[in-house]
Coordinates of C-alpha atoms in Angstrom, one line a residue:
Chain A
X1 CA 54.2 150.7 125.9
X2 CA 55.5 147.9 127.7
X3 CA 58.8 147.9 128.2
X4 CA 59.7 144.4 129.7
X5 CA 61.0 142.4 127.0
X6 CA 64.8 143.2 126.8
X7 CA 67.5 142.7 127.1
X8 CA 71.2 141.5 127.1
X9 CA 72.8 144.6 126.0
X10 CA 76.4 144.1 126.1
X11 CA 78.8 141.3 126.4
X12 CA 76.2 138.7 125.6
X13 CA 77.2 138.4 121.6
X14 CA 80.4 139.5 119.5
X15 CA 77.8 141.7 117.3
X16 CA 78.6 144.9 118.3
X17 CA 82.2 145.1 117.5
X18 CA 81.5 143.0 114.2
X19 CA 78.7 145.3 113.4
X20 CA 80.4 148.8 113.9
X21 CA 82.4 148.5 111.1
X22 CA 79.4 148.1 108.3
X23 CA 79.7 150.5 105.7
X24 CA 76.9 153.6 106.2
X25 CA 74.4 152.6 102.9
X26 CA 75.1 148.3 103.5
X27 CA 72.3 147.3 105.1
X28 CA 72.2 144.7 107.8
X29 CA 68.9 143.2 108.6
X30 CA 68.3 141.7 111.8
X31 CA 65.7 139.3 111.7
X32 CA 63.5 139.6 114.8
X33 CA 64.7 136.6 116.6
X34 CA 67.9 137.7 116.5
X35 CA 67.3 141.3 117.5
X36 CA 66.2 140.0 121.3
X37 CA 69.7 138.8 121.3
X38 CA 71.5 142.0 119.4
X39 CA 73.2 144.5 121.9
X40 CA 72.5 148.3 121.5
X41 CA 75.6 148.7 119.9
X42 CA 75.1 146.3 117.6
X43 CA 70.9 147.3 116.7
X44 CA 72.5 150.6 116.3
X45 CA 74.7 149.8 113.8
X46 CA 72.5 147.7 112.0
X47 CA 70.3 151.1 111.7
X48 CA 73.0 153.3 110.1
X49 CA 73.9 150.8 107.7
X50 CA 70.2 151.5 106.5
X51 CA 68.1 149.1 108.4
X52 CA 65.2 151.6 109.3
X53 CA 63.2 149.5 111.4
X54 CA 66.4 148.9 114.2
X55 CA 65.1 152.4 115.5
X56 CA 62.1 150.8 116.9
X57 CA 64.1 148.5 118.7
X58 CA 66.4 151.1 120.1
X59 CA 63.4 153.0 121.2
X60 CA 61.5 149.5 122.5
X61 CA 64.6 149.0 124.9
X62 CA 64.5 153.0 126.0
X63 CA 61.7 155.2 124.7
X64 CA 60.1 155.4 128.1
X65 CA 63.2 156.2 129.9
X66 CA 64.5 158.6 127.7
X67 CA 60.5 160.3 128.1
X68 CA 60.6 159.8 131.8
X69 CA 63.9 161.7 132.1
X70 CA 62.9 164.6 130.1
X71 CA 59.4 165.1 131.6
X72 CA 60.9 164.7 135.2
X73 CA 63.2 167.7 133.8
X74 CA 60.8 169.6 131.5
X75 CA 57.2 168.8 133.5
X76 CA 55.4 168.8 130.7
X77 CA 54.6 165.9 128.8
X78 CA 53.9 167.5 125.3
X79 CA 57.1 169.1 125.0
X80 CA 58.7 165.7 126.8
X81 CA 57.5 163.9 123.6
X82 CA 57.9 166.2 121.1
X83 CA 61.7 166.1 122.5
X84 CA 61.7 162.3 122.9
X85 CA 60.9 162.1 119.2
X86 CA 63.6 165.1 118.4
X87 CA 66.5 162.7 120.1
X88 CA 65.4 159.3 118.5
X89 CA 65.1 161.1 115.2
X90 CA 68.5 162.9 115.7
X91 CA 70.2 159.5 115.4
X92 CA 69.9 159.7 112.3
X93 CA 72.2 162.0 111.7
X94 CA 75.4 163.3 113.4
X95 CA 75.8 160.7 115.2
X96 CA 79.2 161.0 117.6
X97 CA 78.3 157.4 119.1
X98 CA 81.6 156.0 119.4
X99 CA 81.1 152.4 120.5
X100 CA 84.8 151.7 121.7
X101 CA 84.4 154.8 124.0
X102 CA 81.2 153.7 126.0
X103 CA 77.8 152.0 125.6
X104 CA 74.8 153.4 123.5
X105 CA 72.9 153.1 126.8
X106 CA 75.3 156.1 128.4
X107 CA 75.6 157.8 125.1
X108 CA 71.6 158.2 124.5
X109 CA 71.0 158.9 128.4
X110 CA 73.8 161.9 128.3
X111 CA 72.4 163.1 125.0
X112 CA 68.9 163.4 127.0
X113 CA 70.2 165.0 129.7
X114 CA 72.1 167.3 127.6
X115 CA 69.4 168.3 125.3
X116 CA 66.9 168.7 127.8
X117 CA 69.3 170.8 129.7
X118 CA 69.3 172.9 126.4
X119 CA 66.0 173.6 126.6
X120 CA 65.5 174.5 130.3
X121 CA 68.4 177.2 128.9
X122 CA 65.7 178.8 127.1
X123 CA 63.6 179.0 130.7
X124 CA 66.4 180.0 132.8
X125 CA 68.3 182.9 133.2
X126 CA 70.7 182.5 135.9
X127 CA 73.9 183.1 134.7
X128 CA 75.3 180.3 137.1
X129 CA 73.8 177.3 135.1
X130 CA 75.6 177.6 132.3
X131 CA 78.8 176.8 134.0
X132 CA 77.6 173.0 133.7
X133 CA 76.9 172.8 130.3
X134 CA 80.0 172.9 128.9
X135 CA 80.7 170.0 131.5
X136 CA 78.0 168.1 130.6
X137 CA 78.9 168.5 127.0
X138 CA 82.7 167.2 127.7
X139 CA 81.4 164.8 129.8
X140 CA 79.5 163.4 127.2
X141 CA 82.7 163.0 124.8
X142 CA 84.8 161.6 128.0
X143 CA 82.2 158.9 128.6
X144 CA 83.8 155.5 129.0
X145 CA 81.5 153.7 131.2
X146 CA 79.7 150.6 130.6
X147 CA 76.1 150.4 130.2
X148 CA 73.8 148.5 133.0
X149 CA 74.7 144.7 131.9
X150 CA 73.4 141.5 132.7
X151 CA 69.9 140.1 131.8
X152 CA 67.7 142.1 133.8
X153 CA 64.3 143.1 133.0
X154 CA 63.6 147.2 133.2
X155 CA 61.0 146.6 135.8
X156 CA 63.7 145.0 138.1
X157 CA 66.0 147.4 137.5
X158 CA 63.8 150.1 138.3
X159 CA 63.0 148.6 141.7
X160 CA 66.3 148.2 142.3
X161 CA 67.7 151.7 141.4
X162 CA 64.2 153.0 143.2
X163 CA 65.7 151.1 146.2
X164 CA 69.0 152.0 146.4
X165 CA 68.0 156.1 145.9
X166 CA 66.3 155.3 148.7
X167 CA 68.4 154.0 151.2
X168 CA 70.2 157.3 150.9
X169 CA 70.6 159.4 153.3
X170 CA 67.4 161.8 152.4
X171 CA 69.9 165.0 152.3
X172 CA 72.1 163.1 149.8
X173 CA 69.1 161.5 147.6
X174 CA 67.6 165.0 147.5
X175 CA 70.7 166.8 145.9
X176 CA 71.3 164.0 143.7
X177 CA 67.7 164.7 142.2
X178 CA 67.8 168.4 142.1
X179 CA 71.4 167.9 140.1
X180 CA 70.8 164.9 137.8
X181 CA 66.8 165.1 137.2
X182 CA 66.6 168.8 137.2
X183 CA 69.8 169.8 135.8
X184 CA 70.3 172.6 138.5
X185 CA 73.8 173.7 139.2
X186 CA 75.5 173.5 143.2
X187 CA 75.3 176.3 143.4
X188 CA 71.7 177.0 142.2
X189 CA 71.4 174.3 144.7
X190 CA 73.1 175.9 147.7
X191 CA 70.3 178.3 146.7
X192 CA 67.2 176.3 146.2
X193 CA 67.9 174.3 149.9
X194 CA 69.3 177.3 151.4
X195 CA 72.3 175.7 152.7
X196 CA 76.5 175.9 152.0
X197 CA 78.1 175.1 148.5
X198 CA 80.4 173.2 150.4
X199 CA 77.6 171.3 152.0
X200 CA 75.8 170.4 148.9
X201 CA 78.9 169.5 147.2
X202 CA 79.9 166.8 149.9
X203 CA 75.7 165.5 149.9
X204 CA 76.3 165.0 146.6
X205 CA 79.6 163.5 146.4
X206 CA 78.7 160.7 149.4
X207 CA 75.7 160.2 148.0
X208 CA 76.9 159.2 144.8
X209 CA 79.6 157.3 146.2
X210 CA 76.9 155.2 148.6
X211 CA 74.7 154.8 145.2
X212 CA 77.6 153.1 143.7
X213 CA 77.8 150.8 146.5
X214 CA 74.0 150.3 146.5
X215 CA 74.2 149.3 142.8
X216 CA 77.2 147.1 142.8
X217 CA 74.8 144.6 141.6
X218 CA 74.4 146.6 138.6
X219 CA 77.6 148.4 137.8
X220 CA 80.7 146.1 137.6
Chain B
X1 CA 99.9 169.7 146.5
X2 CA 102.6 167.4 146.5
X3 CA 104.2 168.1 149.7
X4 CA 101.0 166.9 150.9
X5 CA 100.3 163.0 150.2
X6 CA 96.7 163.5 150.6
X7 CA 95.2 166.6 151.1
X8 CA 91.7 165.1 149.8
X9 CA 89.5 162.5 150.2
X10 CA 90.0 160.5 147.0
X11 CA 87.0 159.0 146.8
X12 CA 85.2 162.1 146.8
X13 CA 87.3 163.6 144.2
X14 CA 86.4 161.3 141.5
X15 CA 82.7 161.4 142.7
X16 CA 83.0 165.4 142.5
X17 CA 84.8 164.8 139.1
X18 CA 81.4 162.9 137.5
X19 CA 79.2 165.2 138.9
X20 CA 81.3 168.1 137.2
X21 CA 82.0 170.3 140.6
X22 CA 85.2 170.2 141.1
X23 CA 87.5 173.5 141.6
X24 CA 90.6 174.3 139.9
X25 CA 92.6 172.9 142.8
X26 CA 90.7 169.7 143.0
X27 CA 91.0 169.1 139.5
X28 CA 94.9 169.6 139.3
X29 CA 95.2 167.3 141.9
X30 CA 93.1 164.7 140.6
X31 CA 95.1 164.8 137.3
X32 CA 97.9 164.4 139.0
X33 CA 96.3 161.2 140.7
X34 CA 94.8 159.9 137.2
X35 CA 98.5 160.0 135.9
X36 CA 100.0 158.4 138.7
X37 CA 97.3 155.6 139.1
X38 CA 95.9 154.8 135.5
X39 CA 93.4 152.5 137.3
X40 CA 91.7 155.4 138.8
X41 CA 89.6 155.6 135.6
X42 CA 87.9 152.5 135.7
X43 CA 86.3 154.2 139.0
X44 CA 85.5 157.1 137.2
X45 CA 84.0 154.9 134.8
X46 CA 81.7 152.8 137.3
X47 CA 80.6 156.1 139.2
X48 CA 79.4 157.5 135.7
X49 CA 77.7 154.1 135.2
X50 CA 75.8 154.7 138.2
X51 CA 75.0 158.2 137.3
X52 CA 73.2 156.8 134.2
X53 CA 71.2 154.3 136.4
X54 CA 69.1 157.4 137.8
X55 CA 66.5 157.4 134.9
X56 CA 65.3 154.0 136.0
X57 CA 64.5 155.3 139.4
X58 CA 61.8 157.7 138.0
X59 CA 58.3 157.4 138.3
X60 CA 56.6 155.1 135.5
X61 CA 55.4 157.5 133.5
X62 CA 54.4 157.1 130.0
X63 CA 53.5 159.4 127.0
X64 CA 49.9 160.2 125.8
X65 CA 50.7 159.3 122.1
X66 CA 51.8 156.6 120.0
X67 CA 55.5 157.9 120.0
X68 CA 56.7 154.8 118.5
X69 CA 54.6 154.9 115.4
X70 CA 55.3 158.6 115.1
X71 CA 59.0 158.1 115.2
X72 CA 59.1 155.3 112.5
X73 CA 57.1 157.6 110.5
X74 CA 59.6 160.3 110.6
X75 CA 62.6 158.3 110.2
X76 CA 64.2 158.1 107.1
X77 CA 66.8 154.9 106.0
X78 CA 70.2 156.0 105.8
X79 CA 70.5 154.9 101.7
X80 CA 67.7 157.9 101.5
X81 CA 69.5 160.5 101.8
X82 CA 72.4 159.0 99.6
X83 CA 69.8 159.0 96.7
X84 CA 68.4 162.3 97.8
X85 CA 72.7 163.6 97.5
X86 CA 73.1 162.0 94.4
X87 CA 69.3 163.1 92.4
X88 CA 70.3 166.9 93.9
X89 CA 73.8 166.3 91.9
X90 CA 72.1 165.1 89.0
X91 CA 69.5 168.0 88.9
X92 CA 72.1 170.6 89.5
X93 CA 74.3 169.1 86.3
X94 CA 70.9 168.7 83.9
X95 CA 70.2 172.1 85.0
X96 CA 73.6 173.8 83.9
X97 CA 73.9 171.3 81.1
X98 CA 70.8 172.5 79.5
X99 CA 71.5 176.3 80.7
X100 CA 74.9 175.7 78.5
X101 CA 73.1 174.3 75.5
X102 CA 70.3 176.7 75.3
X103 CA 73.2 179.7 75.3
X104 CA 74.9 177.4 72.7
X105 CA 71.5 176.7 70.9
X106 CA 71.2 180.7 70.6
X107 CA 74.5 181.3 69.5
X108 CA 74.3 179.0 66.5
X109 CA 70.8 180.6 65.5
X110 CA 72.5 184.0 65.5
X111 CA 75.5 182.4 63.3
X112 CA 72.8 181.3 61.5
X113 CA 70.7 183.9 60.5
X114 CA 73.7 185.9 59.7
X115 CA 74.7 183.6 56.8
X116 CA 71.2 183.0 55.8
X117 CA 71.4 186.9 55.6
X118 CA 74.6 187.2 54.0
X119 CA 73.4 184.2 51.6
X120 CA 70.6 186.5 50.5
X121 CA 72.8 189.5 49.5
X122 CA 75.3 187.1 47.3
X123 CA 72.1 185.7 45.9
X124 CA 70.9 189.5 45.4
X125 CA 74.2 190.7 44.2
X126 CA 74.2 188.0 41.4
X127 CA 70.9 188.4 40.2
X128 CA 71.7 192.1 39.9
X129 CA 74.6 191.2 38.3
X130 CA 72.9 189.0 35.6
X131 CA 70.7 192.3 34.7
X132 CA 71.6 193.6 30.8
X133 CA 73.2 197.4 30.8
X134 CA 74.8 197.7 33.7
X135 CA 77.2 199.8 34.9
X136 CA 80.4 199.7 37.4
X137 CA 81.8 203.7 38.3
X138 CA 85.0 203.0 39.8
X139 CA 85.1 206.6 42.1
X140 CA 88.5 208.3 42.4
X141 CA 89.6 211.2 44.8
X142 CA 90.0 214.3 43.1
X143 CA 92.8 215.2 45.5
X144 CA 96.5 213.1 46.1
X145 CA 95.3 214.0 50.0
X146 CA 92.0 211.5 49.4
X147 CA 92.6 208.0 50.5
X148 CA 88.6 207.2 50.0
X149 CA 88.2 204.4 47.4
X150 CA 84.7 202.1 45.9
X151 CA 82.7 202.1 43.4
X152 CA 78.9 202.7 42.1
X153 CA 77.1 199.5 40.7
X154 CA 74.4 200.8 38.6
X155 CA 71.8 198.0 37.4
X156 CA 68.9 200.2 35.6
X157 CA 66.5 196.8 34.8
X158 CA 66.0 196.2 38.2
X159 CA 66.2 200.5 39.5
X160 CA 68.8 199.4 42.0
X161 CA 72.4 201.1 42.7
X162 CA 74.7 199.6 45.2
X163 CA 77.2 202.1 46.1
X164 CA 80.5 200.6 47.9
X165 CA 83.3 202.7 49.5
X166 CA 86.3 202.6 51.7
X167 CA 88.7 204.6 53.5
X168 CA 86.3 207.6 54.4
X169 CA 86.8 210.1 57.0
X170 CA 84.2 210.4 59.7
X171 CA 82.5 213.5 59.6
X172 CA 81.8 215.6 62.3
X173 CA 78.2 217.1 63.3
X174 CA 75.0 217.5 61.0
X175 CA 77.9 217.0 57.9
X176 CA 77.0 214.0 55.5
X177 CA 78.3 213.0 52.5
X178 CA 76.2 213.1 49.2
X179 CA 75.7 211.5 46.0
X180 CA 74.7 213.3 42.7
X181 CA 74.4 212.6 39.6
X182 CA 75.7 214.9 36.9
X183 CA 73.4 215.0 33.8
X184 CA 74.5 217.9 31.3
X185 CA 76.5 220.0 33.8
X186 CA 73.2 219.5 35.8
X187 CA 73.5 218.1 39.7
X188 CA 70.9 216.0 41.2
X189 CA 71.1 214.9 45.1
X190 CA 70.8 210.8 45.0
X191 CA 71.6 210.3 48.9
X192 CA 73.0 211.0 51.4
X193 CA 75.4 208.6 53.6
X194 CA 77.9 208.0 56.8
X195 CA 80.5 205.8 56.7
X196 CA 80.7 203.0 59.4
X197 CA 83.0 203.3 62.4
X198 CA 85.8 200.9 59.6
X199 CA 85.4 203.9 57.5
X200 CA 83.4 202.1 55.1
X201 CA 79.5 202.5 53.0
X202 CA 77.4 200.0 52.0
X203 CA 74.6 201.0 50.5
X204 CA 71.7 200.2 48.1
X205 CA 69.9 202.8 46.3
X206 CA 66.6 203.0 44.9
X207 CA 67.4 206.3 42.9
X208 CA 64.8 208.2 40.3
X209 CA 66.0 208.3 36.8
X210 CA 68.6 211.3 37.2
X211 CA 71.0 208.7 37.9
X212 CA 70.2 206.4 34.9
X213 CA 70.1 209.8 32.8
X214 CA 73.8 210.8 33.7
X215 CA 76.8 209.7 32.5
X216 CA 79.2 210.9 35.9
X217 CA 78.6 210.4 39.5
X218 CA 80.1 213.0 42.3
X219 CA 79.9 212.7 45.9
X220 CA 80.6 216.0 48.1
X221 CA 81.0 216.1 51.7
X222 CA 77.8 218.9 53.1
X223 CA 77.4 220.7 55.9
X224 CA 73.9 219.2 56.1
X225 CA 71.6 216.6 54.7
X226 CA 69.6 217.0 51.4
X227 CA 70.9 220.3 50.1
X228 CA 70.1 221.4 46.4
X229 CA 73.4 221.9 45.0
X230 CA 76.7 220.5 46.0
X231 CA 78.2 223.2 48.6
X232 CA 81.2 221.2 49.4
X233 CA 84.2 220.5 47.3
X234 CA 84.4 217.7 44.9
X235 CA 85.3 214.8 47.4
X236 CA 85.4 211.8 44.5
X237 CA 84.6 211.6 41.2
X238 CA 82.9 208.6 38.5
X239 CA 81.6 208.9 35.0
X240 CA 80.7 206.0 33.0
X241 CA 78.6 205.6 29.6
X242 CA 75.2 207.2 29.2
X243 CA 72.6 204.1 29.9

């Protein structure tokens, strides 16, 4: 379950652009030499065009993550990988990965969050959470961004997202969590912390806005 | 809003916009800074890029099973289900193909046996036919009124009459109509009969000798089956040479 073998993702080959056009049923093979050097985009396509065995690429590069997101949300590590395997295998089909519209990265880590959301809606009842689901949905359709670039290892990146969570200020690290990790609304926030909407709004806000700076490394 | 060149803290806007809380003012007033300032959305990009980052800041966590191998296990190539489309298509054809020729497979059996059946009656009708001493009774309505028309085939080697008629009346209740033979002013009941809904008979008769003994034929209609004497009127009328 090592996870330190990867990765160029994007902008390190012309694959991915070449490769999104292949024909669903035309399989592309990638050799395994080439693969180290494939981006997501590219390893994804090869995969719909047939190529079974680009799934285990996709999931060397973020099986781990994609579990360590859902048990931090879910706290429960059989349903986390019975829902880790649910994602990888709903690749498969209905796909709405547009590759011109953001990175695979972004894609798979919104389709976590969003169907691990869904199945907190099962545990919850507060009628107050749902608001963000709908947002999280469109969000997921608006996404533009890039993915986390560059050839860095996921142990460094770890330490370096670890690092710059924690040089936030503890108020604005804590309601990132509870928002992102846990999927809890502001306002199920405002609850939880026993403080103003308008206070965790602006905790949240700053905080993201100083993780941006603390990641410029990281996000162009 | 626009009286007011900045009522907000941009910078928090477009944070507030990833994070999905903004309010309805907020968010008509960033759209109104997105159109203005096109380049706003490569911020809104790089702060949803960081957003994504927070997985790698989790604990190290790993699964208890192989969820690699189970995955690859599961996961079906792409061409799969193609073939899976196309054998389900296949299937569903084969199964009203042969559905269609089974129907069509009954349908000449029936036409079939008909003929076979209708084969057997020419057949029957010309051995009959090739009998010495028969006898054809063309019958005639006694009455201008009677439209009924046929005749009485009488082939006495084999003990067979076929009796043939047209144009009759249906008849309404226990009523029949009946055959007798007329021997010597003497009547003897041969059958009795209905026409079909075309107003027709088509019967064979296995009669006893009365009929080879006469030398005229009457049928009646009755007011039941199997009566002794004729009670109804003369309905048509044959006679022919003694046998």
């Amino acid at each position: 379950m090592q996870v330190t073998n990867f990765l160029p993702f994007k902008n390190t080959t012309n694959l991915a652009k070449e490769s999104v056009n292949i024909e669903p049923g035309n399989s592309l093979m990638i050799n395994n030499s080439d693969r180290k050097q494939s981006t997501d985009e590219a390893v994804f396509a090869a995969f719909i065009g047939g190529d079974k065995s680009a799934l285990g690429v996709l999931y060397d590069r973020y099986g781990l993550l994609v579990y360590r997101l859902i048990y931090r949300m879910l706290n429960n590590s059989q349903e986390s990988e019975d829902l880790t395997q649910e994602i990888f295998l709903s690749l498969q089909v209905k796909t709405k990965f547009d590759p011109e519209r953001g990175s695979f990265y972004t894609y798979l880590m919104m389709l976590t969050r969003s169907r691990t959301i869904d199945r907190l809606r099962s545990k919850r009842s507060q009628g107050r959470f749902w608001q963000n689901i709908g947002k999280l949905t469109d969000s997921i359709e608006q996404q533009k961004s890039d993915s986390p670039m560059d050839i860095v290892s996921t142990k460094e990146r770890s330490a370096l997202v670890k690092n710059a969570l924690q040089d936030l200020a503890p108020n604005q690290r804590q309601v990132l969590e509870l928002s992102y990790y846990e999927g809890l609304s502001q306002s199920e926030i405002a609850k939880r912390l026993n403080i103003p909407l308008g206070t965790v709004k602006t905790h949240s806000r700053r905080g993201l806005l100083q993780l941006r700076k603390n990641l410029h490394n990281l996000v162009n | 809003m626009t009286n007011n060149p900045q009522p907000h803290n941009l910078s928090e806007i477009l944070a507030g916009y990833v994070l999905g809380d903004l309010d309805e003012t907020e968010l008509v007033w960033l759209n109104q800074q997105l159109a203005a300032n096109p380049q706003l959305k490569e911020k809104v990009s790089q702060l949803e890029s960081t957003l994504t980052l927070m997985p790698y800041g989790l604990p190290e966590d790993v699964p208890q099973n192989d969820l690699r191998s189970q995955i690859m296990a599961q996961v079906q190539p792409q061409s799969r289900s193609t073939k899976y489309r196309w054998s389900w298509i296949i299937s569903a054809v084969t199964a009203v193909s042969a559905l269609w020729l089974g129907i069509n497979n009954f349908s000449l059996r029936q036409q079939l046996a008909l003929r076979d059946n209708q084969l057997q009656q020419q057949q029957e009708l010309i051995t009959l036919l090739r009998q010495p001493n028969n006898r054809l009774v063309a019958l005639q309505g006694n009455q201008d009124v009677v439209t009924a028309s046929g005749s009485l085939f009488i082939s006495p080697e084999s003990k067979t009459a076929v009796l043939a008629l047209q144009n009759l009346e249906p008849l309404a209740g226990k009523q029949v109509y009946r055959l007798w033979a007329i021997s010597q002013n003497k009547k003897t009941g041969c059958a009795n009969f209905t026409p079909n809904a075309e107003g027709k008979v088509d019967l064979t008769i296995a009669p006893d000798d009365a009929l080879f003994d006469a030398n005229s034929i009457l049928i009646t209609i009755e007011p039941q089956a199997d009566t002794e004497q004729p009670l109804g009127s003369e309905f048509l009328t044959g006679s022919y040479s003694a046998i």
